[in-house]
Amino acid sequence: MLEAIGLSRQDEMVYDALVRRTRATLTELVHDCHLPVAGARRALRTLVDLGLATRSAGRPVRYVAVSPDSGLEAVLREREAGLHDVRLHIRTLMKMYRAGARFAHPGELIEVVSGRDEVNHRWVQMQQNTSVQMRGFDRPPYAAPQGHTESNHVELALLKRGVKYRVIYDKSALELPGWLEDVTTGMRHGEQARIAADLPMKLAISDDRLAMLPLMRPGDEALTASYLIHPSPLLDALVALFEATWARSVPVQHTGPATQELSEEEARLLTLLAAGATDQAAGRVLGWSERTVQRHVTKLMRRVGARTRFQIAMEATRRGWI
């Protein structure tokens, strides 16, 4: 159990025996642990160096266990400080790596991955290696119906691990049955989702380290190739494209607004209208008929005094509804 803080199995045996006795001589610990004298002496020296035990000045020499809560906590704090320093050093090394990799081997900055299994493997691997955040554009066509549902399993595991997800969905995805349920599941676990019109491509960005551009055209039945973009000016441009698109996209809401002026369904309808969804698309997402959508739109117009859908969105924004 204590190998993580630098104790060997032999060190831990001696420490456990010393904790049970609270104080003991070398001979007593050799007897308790069935160890050679040299091995027990080395273990005791390690415990003293780590601050987990003290050595008395009398004869015979006795070793006293430091209270585990304070002794082990002190070692843990020291290890955590060391790990923090390592993380800072990793950032410095990554800056050096990126600076050197950008132009030293330009032919290796863009990698083409072929084959469905290999593409899927690299996609899962990229997500699992993400430490801070995943960002992406999501748009049809998908390799299979509701293709993003299977990917959600990986996403949910990473969200639980603390990885941040920001995803922009193309407006055309609203036409797909079950889209809202899939997105809402992710949002309940922490995904931030927005909607934009006419996303130029599919895109996934892992931290600022790697981007993946699936090569899939309308009519393709399977995703069989992707570009992997390594640290480079091109990766910087893709990150900038994502952030600019994110800033002008419409946030998806999965709960009702803080004010009690709107129902949850009306809040979702407003989000869809602001994203430019048609009555048919909004109806599919909400499970309504087109006539029901139109009736709710008319009702919202009367409530805010608007004459057009654009005026509804502007007034809803002013009131903080979306």
Short mmCIF file of C-alpha atoms in Angstrom, two decimals:
data_model
loop_
_atom_site.label_atom_id
_atom_site.label_comp_id
_atom_site.label_asym_id
_atom_site.label_seq_id
_atom_site.Cartn_x
_atom_site.Cartn_y
_atom_site.Cartn_z
CA MET A 1 0.00 0.00 0.00
CA LEU A 2 2.86 2.41 0.72
CA GLU A 3 4.97 1.76 -2.37
CA ALA A 4 3.46 4.89 -3.92
CA ILE A 5 5.30 7.08 -1.39
CA GLY A 6 8.64 5.36 -1.82
CA LEU A 7 8.56 2.44 0.64
CA SER A 8 9.65 -1.00 -0.50
CA ARG A 9 7.77 -4.11 0.60
CA GLN A 10 10.49 -4.72 3.21
CA ASP A 11 10.29 -1.11 4.46
CA GLU A 12 6.55 -1.45 4.88
CA MET A 13 6.87 -4.72 6.83
CA VAL A 14 9.21 -3.03 9.31
CA TYR A 15 6.99 0.06 9.49
CA ASP A 16 3.87 -2.02 10.19
CA ALA A 17 5.69 -3.90 12.95
CA LEU A 18 6.98 -0.65 14.47
CA VAL A 19 3.50 0.93 14.38
CA ARG A 20 2.05 -2.09 16.19
CA ARG A 21 4.71 -1.82 18.94
CA THR A 22 4.92 2.03 18.78
CA ARG A 23 8.58 1.64 19.89
CA ALA A 24 10.99 -1.26 19.38
CA THR A 25 14.65 -2.26 19.16
CA LEU A 26 16.31 -3.55 16.02
CA THR A 27 16.35 -7.06 17.49
CA GLU A 28 12.60 -7.00 18.18
CA LEU A 29 11.83 -5.86 14.65
CA VAL A 30 14.09 -8.52 13.14
CA HIS A 31 12.17 -11.12 15.16
CA ASP A 32 8.74 -9.72 14.22
CA CYS A 33 9.48 -9.42 10.49
CA HIS A 34 11.71 -12.49 10.05
CA LEU A 35 14.27 -10.35 8.25
CA PRO A 36 18.07 -10.35 8.26
CA VAL A 37 19.63 -7.67 10.46
CA ALA A 38 21.06 -5.76 7.48
CA GLY A 39 17.67 -5.60 5.75
CA ALA A 40 15.86 -4.41 8.87
CA ARG A 41 18.57 -1.79 9.52
CA ARG A 42 18.22 -0.44 5.93
CA ALA A 43 14.43 -0.23 6.32
CA LEU A 44 14.72 1.64 9.62
CA ARG A 45 17.17 4.10 8.05
CA THR A 46 14.60 4.75 5.28
CA LEU A 47 11.81 5.29 7.82
CA VAL A 48 13.91 7.76 9.80
CA ASP A 49 14.90 9.64 6.62
CA LEU A 50 11.24 9.94 5.60
CA GLY A 51 10.21 11.18 9.04
CA LEU A 52 8.09 8.12 9.79
CA ALA A 53 10.23 7.06 12.76
CA THR A 54 12.72 8.56 15.22
CA ARG A 55 15.81 7.00 16.86
CA SER A 56 16.33 7.27 20.61
CA ALA A 57 19.71 8.17 22.07
CA GLY A 58 19.71 5.58 24.88
CA ARG A 59 20.96 1.99 25.01
CA PRO A 60 19.73 -0.23 23.59
CA VAL A 61 18.74 2.01 20.69
CA ARG A 62 14.99 2.12 20.27
CA TYR A 63 13.03 3.26 17.25
CA VAL A 64 9.78 5.15 17.83
CA ALA A 65 6.97 5.30 15.25
CA VAL A 66 5.80 8.79 14.38
CA SER A 67 1.99 9.04 14.45
CA PRO A 68 0.91 7.72 10.99
CA ASP A 69 -1.58 10.51 10.36
CA SER A 70 1.05 13.23 10.68
CA GLY A 71 4.04 11.22 9.42
CA LEU A 72 2.39 9.82 6.29
CA GLU A 73 0.60 13.09 5.54
CA ALA A 74 3.95 14.89 5.60
CA VAL A 75 5.40 12.37 3.14
CA LEU A 76 2.32 12.68 0.92
CA ARG A 77 2.58 16.47 0.88
CA GLU A 78 6.22 16.22 -0.09
CA ARG A 79 5.42 13.76 -2.91
CA GLU A 80 2.55 15.97 -4.14
CA ALA A 81 4.84 19.00 -4.18
CA GLY A 82 7.33 16.98 -6.17
CA LEU A 83 4.65 15.89 -8.65
CA HIS A 84 3.53 19.52 -9.00
CA ASP A 85 7.08 20.49 -9.89
CA VAL A 86 7.21 17.64 -12.43
CA ARG A 87 3.98 18.88 -14.05
CA LEU A 88 5.43 22.38 -14.34
CA HIS A 89 8.56 20.92 -15.89
CA ILE A 90 6.42 18.94 -18.36
CA ARG A 91 4.88 22.21 -19.54
CA THR A 92 8.33 23.67 -20.09
CA LEU A 93 9.43 20.57 -21.97
CA MET A 94 6.24 20.64 -24.10
CA LYS A 95 6.93 24.26 -25.10
CA MET A 96 10.40 23.23 -26.18
CA TYR A 97 9.01 20.15 -27.97
CA ARG A 98 6.39 22.13 -29.86
CA ALA A 99 8.88 24.80 -30.85
CA GLY A 100 11.25 22.15 -32.19
CA ALA A 101 8.61 19.92 -33.79
CA ARG A 102 6.86 22.67 -35.76
CA PHE A 103 9.54 22.98 -38.39
CA ALA A 104 12.16 20.32 -37.70
CA HIS A 105 10.11 17.53 -39.31
CA PRO A 106 7.32 19.21 -41.33
CA GLY A 107 6.48 15.96 -43.09
CA GLU A 108 5.44 14.42 -39.78
CA LEU A 109 3.08 17.22 -38.70
CA ILE A 110 0.14 15.74 -40.64
CA GLU A 111 -0.48 12.02 -40.35
CA VAL A 112 -2.99 10.06 -42.44
CA VAL A 113 -4.65 7.18 -40.60
CA SER A 114 -6.37 4.59 -42.79
CA GLY A 115 -8.65 1.68 -42.00
CA ARG A 116 -11.80 1.73 -39.92
CA ASP A 117 -10.33 -0.16 -36.96
CA GLU A 118 -7.19 1.97 -36.88
CA VAL A 119 -9.19 5.20 -37.08
CA ASN A 120 -11.42 4.09 -34.20
CA HIS A 121 -8.38 3.02 -32.17
CA ARG A 122 -6.63 6.37 -32.63
CA TRP A 123 -9.86 8.26 -31.85
CA VAL A 124 -10.31 6.44 -28.52
CA GLN A 125 -6.59 6.75 -27.77
CA MET A 126 -6.64 10.50 -28.43
CA GLN A 127 -9.53 11.01 -26.00
CA GLN A 128 -8.00 8.83 -23.30
CA ASN A 129 -4.72 10.77 -23.53
CA THR A 130 -6.52 14.08 -23.02
CA SER A 131 -5.72 15.70 -19.69
CA VAL A 132 -7.56 19.06 -19.81
CA GLN A 133 -10.22 19.36 -22.51
CA MET A 134 -11.67 17.99 -25.70
CA ARG A 135 -13.12 20.42 -28.25
CA GLY A 136 -14.93 19.50 -31.42
CA PHE A 137 -17.27 20.11 -34.33
CA ASP A 138 -19.98 17.46 -34.70
CA ARG A 139 -22.01 17.21 -37.89
CA PRO A 140 -23.58 14.62 -40.19
CA PRO A 141 -22.93 12.34 -42.00
CA TYR A 142 -22.22 9.74 -39.32
CA ALA A 143 -20.64 6.36 -39.92
CA ALA A 144 -23.74 4.70 -38.48
CA PRO A 145 -27.18 5.88 -37.29
CA GLN A 146 -26.65 8.04 -34.22
CA GLY A 147 -22.93 7.34 -34.56
CA HIS A 148 -22.03 9.67 -31.72
CA THR A 149 -23.96 7.57 -29.16
CA GLU A 150 -21.23 4.90 -28.89
CA SER A 151 -18.60 7.61 -28.52
CA ASN A 152 -20.57 9.00 -25.59
CA HIS A 153 -19.45 6.05 -23.44
CA VAL A 154 -15.84 7.18 -23.73
CA GLU A 155 -16.86 10.81 -23.24
CA LEU A 156 -18.82 10.11 -20.05
CA ALA A 157 -15.88 8.22 -18.55
CA LEU A 158 -13.57 11.15 -19.26
CA LEU A 159 -16.05 13.70 -17.93
CA LYS A 160 -16.10 11.76 -14.66
CA ARG A 161 -12.29 11.94 -14.69
CA GLY A 162 -12.50 15.75 -14.89
CA VAL A 163 -11.78 16.26 -18.60
CA LYS A 164 -13.72 19.22 -20.00
CA TYR A 165 -15.78 18.71 -23.18
CA ARG A 166 -16.93 21.55 -25.43
CA VAL A 167 -18.81 20.46 -28.54
CA ILE A 168 -20.41 22.54 -31.30
CA TYR A 169 -23.16 20.69 -33.20
CA ASP A 170 -24.14 21.58 -36.73
CA LYS A 171 -27.73 22.73 -37.15
CA SER A 172 -28.36 19.81 -39.52
CA ALA A 173 -27.88 17.39 -36.59
CA LEU A 174 -31.18 18.66 -35.17
CA GLU A 175 -32.97 16.69 -37.88
CA LEU A 176 -31.76 13.38 -36.42
CA PRO A 177 -34.09 11.46 -34.09
CA GLY A 178 -32.66 11.01 -30.61
CA TRP A 179 -30.15 13.87 -31.01
CA LEU A 180 -31.47 15.83 -28.03
CA GLU A 181 -31.41 12.79 -25.74
CA ASP A 182 -27.80 12.01 -26.64
CA VAL A 183 -26.65 15.58 -26.10
CA THR A 184 -28.64 15.99 -22.89
CA THR A 185 -27.01 12.86 -21.44
CA GLY A 186 -23.59 14.37 -22.01
CA MET A 187 -24.63 17.75 -20.63
CA ARG A 188 -25.92 16.20 -17.41
CA HIS A 189 -22.38 14.92 -16.85
CA GLY A 190 -20.72 18.23 -17.68
CA GLU A 191 -20.49 18.57 -21.47
CA GLN A 192 -20.91 22.11 -22.78
CA ALA A 193 -22.84 22.06 -26.05
CA ARG A 194 -23.62 24.73 -28.63
CA ILE A 195 -25.31 24.85 -32.03
CA ALA A 196 -23.99 26.57 -35.16
CA ALA A 197 -25.07 26.78 -38.78
CA ASP A 198 -22.96 25.24 -41.54
CA LEU A 199 -19.94 23.86 -39.69
CA PRO A 200 -17.22 23.35 -42.32
CA MET A 201 -16.16 19.86 -41.18
CA LYS A 202 -15.95 17.36 -38.39
CA LEU A 203 -13.17 18.16 -35.96
CA ALA A 204 -11.80 16.97 -32.61
CA ILE A 205 -9.01 18.71 -30.69
CA SER A 206 -7.26 17.11 -27.71
CA ASP A 207 -5.86 19.83 -25.43
CA ASP A 208 -3.55 21.90 -27.69
CA ARG A 209 -1.65 18.76 -28.62
CA LEU A 210 -3.50 16.90 -31.37
CA ALA A 211 -6.42 17.38 -33.77
CA MET A 212 -8.35 14.79 -35.76
CA LEU A 213 -10.21 15.52 -39.00
CA PRO A 214 -12.33 12.57 -40.16
CA LEU A 215 -12.40 12.13 -43.93
CA MET A 216 -16.03 11.29 -44.57
CA ARG A 217 -18.16 12.47 -47.45
CA PRO A 218 -21.94 12.44 -47.87
CA GLY A 219 -22.93 8.92 -48.87
CA ASP A 220 -20.01 7.17 -47.17
CA GLU A 221 -21.18 4.26 -45.04
CA ALA A 222 -18.09 4.00 -42.87
CA LEU A 223 -15.31 6.23 -41.60
CA THR A 224 -12.14 4.76 -43.06
CA ALA A 225 -9.57 7.59 -42.93
CA SER A 226 -8.65 10.64 -40.87
CA TYR A 227 -6.00 13.32 -40.68
CA LEU A 228 -4.07 13.67 -37.42
CA ILE A 229 -2.66 17.17 -36.98
CA HIS A 230 0.31 17.40 -34.62
CA PRO A 231 1.59 20.63 -32.96
CA SER A 232 2.04 23.12 -35.79
CA PRO A 233 0.70 26.44 -37.12
CA LEU A 234 -2.10 24.40 -38.71
CA LEU A 235 -3.14 23.04 -35.30
CA ASP A 236 -3.05 26.60 -33.93
CA ALA A 237 -5.35 27.69 -36.77
CA LEU A 238 -7.83 24.88 -36.01
CA VAL A 239 -7.89 25.84 -32.33
CA ALA A 240 -8.52 29.48 -33.30
CA LEU A 241 -11.29 28.40 -35.70
CA PHE A 242 -12.99 26.42 -32.94
CA GLU A 243 -12.83 29.27 -30.42
CA ALA A 244 -14.16 31.81 -32.93
CA THR A 245 -17.04 29.50 -33.87
CA TRP A 246 -17.76 28.76 -30.20
CA ALA A 247 -18.04 32.47 -29.42
CA ARG A 248 -20.81 32.98 -31.99
CA SER A 249 -22.70 29.71 -31.47
CA VAL A 250 -25.93 29.23 -29.51
CA PRO A 251 -25.67 27.41 -26.15
CA VAL A 252 -27.90 24.37 -25.74
CA GLN A 253 -30.04 24.35 -22.60
CA HIS A 254 -31.18 21.10 -21.01
CA THR A 255 -32.91 22.59 -17.97
CA GLY A 256 -35.40 25.37 -17.57
CA PRO A 257 -34.16 28.93 -17.01
CA ALA A 258 -33.54 30.28 -13.54
CA THR A 259 -36.59 32.50 -13.89
CA GLN A 260 -39.89 30.69 -13.81
CA GLU A 261 -41.22 32.59 -16.84
CA LEU A 262 -40.65 29.72 -19.27
CA SER A 263 -41.24 26.00 -19.22
CA GLU A 264 -38.32 23.70 -19.99
CA GLU A 265 -39.85 22.93 -23.41
CA GLU A 266 -40.18 26.64 -24.22
CA ALA A 267 -36.55 27.23 -23.25
CA ARG A 268 -35.46 24.44 -25.60
CA LEU A 269 -37.67 25.84 -28.36
CA LEU A 270 -36.06 29.26 -27.97
CA THR A 271 -32.60 27.70 -28.21
CA LEU A 272 -33.59 25.89 -31.40
CA LEU A 273 -35.14 29.03 -32.92
CA ALA A 274 -32.01 31.04 -32.13
CA ALA A 275 -29.96 28.33 -33.85
CA GLY A 276 -32.09 28.67 -36.98
CA ALA A 277 -33.97 25.38 -36.71
CA THR A 278 -37.02 24.95 -38.92
CA ASP A 279 -40.42 24.11 -37.45
CA GLN A 280 -39.97 20.55 -38.72
CA ALA A 281 -36.52 20.18 -37.10
CA ALA A 282 -37.69 21.74 -33.82
CA GLY A 283 -40.69 19.41 -33.82
CA ARG A 284 -38.48 16.36 -34.26
CA VAL A 285 -36.23 17.39 -31.38
CA LEU A 286 -39.08 18.25 -29.03
CA GLY A 287 -41.42 15.46 -30.09
CA TRP A 288 -44.04 17.94 -31.31
CA SER A 289 -45.97 18.31 -34.52
CA GLU A 290 -45.17 21.31 -36.72
CA ARG A 291 -48.51 22.79 -35.77
CA THR A 292 -47.67 22.53 -32.06
CA VAL A 293 -44.33 24.27 -32.72
CA GLN A 294 -46.11 27.07 -34.58
CA ARG A 295 -48.63 27.44 -31.77
CA HIS A 296 -45.84 27.82 -29.17
CA VAL A 297 -44.00 30.29 -31.41
CA THR A 298 -47.15 32.41 -31.74
CA LYS A 299 -47.64 32.29 -27.99
CA LEU A 300 -44.05 33.45 -27.40
CA MET A 301 -44.52 36.28 -29.90
CA ARG A 302 -47.53 37.55 -28.00
CA ARG A 303 -45.75 37.25 -24.66
CA VAL A 304 -42.74 39.35 -25.68
CA GLY A 305 -44.50 41.62 -28.16
CA ALA A 306 -42.54 40.38 -31.17
CA ARG A 307 -43.64 40.23 -34.80
CA THR A 308 -40.90 37.96 -36.14
CA ARG A 309 -38.91 34.98 -34.91
CA PHE A 310 -35.76 37.06 -35.00
CA GLN A 311 -37.39 39.55 -32.63
CA ILE A 312 -38.32 36.65 -30.31
CA ALA A 313 -34.66 35.58 -30.10
CA MET A 314 -33.48 39.16 -29.52
CA GLU A 315 -36.03 39.76 -26.77
CA ALA A 316 -35.34 36.37 -25.16
CA THR A 317 -31.63 37.23 -25.09
CA ARG A 318 -32.36 40.62 -23.55
CA ARG A 319 -34.44 38.97 -20.81
CA GLY A 320 -31.74 36.37 -20.12
CA TRP A 321 -33.85 33.44 -21.25
CA ILE A 322 -31.17 32.26 -23.72
#
